[in-house]
PDB file of C-alpha atoms in Angstrom:
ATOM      1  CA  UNK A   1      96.155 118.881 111.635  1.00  0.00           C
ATOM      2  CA  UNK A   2      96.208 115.508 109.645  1.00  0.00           C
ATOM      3  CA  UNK A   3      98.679 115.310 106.980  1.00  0.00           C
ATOM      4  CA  UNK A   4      97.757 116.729 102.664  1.00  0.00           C
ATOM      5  CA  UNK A   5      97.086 114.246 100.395  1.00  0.00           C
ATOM      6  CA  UNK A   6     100.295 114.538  98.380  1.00  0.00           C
ATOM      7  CA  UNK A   7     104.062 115.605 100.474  1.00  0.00           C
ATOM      8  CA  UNK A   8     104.283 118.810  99.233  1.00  0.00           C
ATOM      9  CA  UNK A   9     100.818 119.574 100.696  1.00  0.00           C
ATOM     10  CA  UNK A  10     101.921 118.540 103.928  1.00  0.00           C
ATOM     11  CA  UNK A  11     105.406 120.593 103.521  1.00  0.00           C
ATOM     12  CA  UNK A  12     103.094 123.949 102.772  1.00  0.00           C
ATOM     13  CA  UNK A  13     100.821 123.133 105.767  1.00  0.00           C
ATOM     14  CA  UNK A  14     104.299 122.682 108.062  1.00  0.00           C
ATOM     15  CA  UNK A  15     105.701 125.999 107.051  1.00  0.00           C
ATOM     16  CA  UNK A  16     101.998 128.084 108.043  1.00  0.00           C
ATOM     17  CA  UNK A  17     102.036 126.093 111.377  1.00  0.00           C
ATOM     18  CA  UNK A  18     105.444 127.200 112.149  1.00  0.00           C
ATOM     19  CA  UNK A  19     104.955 130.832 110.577  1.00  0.00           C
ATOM     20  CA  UNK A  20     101.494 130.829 112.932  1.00  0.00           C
ATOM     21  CA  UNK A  21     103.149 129.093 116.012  1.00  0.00           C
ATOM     22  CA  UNK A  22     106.040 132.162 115.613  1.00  0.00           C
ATOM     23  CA  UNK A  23     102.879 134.746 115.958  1.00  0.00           C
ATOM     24  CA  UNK A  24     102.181 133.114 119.885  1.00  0.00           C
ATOM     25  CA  UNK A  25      98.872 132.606 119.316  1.00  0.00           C
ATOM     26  CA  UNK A  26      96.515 132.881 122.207  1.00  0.00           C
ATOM     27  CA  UNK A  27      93.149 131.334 122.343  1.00  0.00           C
ATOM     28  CA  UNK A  28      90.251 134.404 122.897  1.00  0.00           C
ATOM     29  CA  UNK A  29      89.922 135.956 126.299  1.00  0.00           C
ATOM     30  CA  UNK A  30      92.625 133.410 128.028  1.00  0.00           C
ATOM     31  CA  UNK A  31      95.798 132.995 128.262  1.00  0.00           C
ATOM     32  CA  UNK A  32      96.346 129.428 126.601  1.00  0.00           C
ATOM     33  CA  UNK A  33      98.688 129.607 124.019  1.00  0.00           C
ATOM     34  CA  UNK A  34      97.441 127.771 120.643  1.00  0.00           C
ATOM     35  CA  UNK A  35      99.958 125.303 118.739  1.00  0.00           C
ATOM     36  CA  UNK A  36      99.758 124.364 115.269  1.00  0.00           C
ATOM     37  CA  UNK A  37     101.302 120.770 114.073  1.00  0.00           C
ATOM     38  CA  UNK A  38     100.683 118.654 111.215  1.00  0.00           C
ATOM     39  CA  UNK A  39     100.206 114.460 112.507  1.00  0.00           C
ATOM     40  CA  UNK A  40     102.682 112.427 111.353  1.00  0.00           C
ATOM     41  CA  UNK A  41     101.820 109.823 108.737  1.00  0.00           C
ATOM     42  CA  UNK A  42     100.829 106.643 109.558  1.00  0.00           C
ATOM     43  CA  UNK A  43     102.120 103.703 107.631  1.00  0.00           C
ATOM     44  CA  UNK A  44      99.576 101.013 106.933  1.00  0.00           C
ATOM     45  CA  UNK A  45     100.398  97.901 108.737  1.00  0.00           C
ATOM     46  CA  UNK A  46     101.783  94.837 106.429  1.00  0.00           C
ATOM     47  CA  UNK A  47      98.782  92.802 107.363  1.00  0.00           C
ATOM     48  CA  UNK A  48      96.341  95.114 105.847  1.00  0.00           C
ATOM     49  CA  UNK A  49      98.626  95.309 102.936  1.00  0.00           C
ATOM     50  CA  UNK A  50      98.666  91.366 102.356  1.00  0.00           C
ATOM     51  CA  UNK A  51      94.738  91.444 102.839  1.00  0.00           C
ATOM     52  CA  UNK A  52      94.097  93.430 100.567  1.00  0.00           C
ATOM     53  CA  UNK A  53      96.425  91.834  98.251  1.00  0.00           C
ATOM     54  CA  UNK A  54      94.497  88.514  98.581  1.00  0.00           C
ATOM     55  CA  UNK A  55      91.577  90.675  97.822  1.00  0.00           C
ATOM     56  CA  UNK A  56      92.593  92.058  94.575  1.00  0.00           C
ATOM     57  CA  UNK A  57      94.436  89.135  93.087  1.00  0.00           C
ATOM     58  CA  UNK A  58      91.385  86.836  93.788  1.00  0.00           C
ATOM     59  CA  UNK A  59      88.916  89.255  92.125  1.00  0.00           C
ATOM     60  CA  UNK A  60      91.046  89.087  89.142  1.00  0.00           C
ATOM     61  CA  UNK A  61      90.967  85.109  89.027  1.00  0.00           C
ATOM     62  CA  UNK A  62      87.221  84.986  89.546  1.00  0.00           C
ATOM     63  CA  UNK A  63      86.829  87.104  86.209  1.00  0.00           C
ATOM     64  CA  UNK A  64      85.102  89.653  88.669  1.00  0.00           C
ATOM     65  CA  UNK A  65      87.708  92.592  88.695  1.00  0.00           C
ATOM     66  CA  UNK A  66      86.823  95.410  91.037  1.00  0.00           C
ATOM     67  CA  UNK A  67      89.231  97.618  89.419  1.00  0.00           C
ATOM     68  CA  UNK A  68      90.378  97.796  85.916  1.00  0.00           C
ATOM     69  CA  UNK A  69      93.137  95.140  85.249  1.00  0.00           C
ATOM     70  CA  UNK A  70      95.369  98.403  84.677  1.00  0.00           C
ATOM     71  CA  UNK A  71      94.750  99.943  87.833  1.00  0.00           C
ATOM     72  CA  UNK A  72      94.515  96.814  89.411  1.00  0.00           C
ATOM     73  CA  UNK A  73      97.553  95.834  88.977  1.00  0.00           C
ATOM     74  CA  UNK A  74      98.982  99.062  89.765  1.00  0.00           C
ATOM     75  CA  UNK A  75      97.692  98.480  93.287  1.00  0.00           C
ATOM     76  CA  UNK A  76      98.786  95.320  94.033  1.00  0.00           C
ATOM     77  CA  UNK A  77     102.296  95.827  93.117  1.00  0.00           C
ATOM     78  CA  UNK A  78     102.372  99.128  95.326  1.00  0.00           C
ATOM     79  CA  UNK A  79     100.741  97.000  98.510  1.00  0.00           C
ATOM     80  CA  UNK A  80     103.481  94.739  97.939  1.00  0.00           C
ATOM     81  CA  UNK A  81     106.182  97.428  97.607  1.00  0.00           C
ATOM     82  CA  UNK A  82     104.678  98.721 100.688  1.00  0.00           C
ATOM     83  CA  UNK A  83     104.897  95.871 102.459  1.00  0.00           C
ATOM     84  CA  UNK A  84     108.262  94.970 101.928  1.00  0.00           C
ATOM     85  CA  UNK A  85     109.532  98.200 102.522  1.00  0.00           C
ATOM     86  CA  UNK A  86     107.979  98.087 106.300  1.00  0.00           C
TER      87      UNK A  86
END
């Protein structure tokens, strides 16, 4: 299953995997067991992070925001905390 929106989500999900996975599952008329797991996250690479960057901070020096400035901002200085933490 792909990971919740928000950690806790994806916690929840976890614990009814493993509370279905404890139940041995057993897909109809067969004998294949079924297995729950939530993916693991996937980090976005640094590169996409700098792109779109470059994309926001040159929208706000054209005058042409695609976001509010508020927002905007908001964004860039997460893609850059992202990318410095990976």
């Amino acid at each position: 299953l792909a990971p919740m929106s928000a950690p806790r989500f994806t916690h929840a999900l976890q614990a009814l995997c493993r509370g279905l996975n404890e139940l041995n599952p057993r897909f109809p008329e067969t004998s294949y067991r079924l297995r729950y797991e939530v993916a693991d996250m996937v980090a976005p690479s640094p590169c996409l992070l700098m792109m779109l960057a470059q994309v926001l901070r040159s929208r706000f020096l054209t005058n042409r925001p695609c976001l509010s400035k508020t927002s905007g901002r908001r964004l860039l200085a997460k893609a850059f905390e992202l990318a410095s933490i990976i």
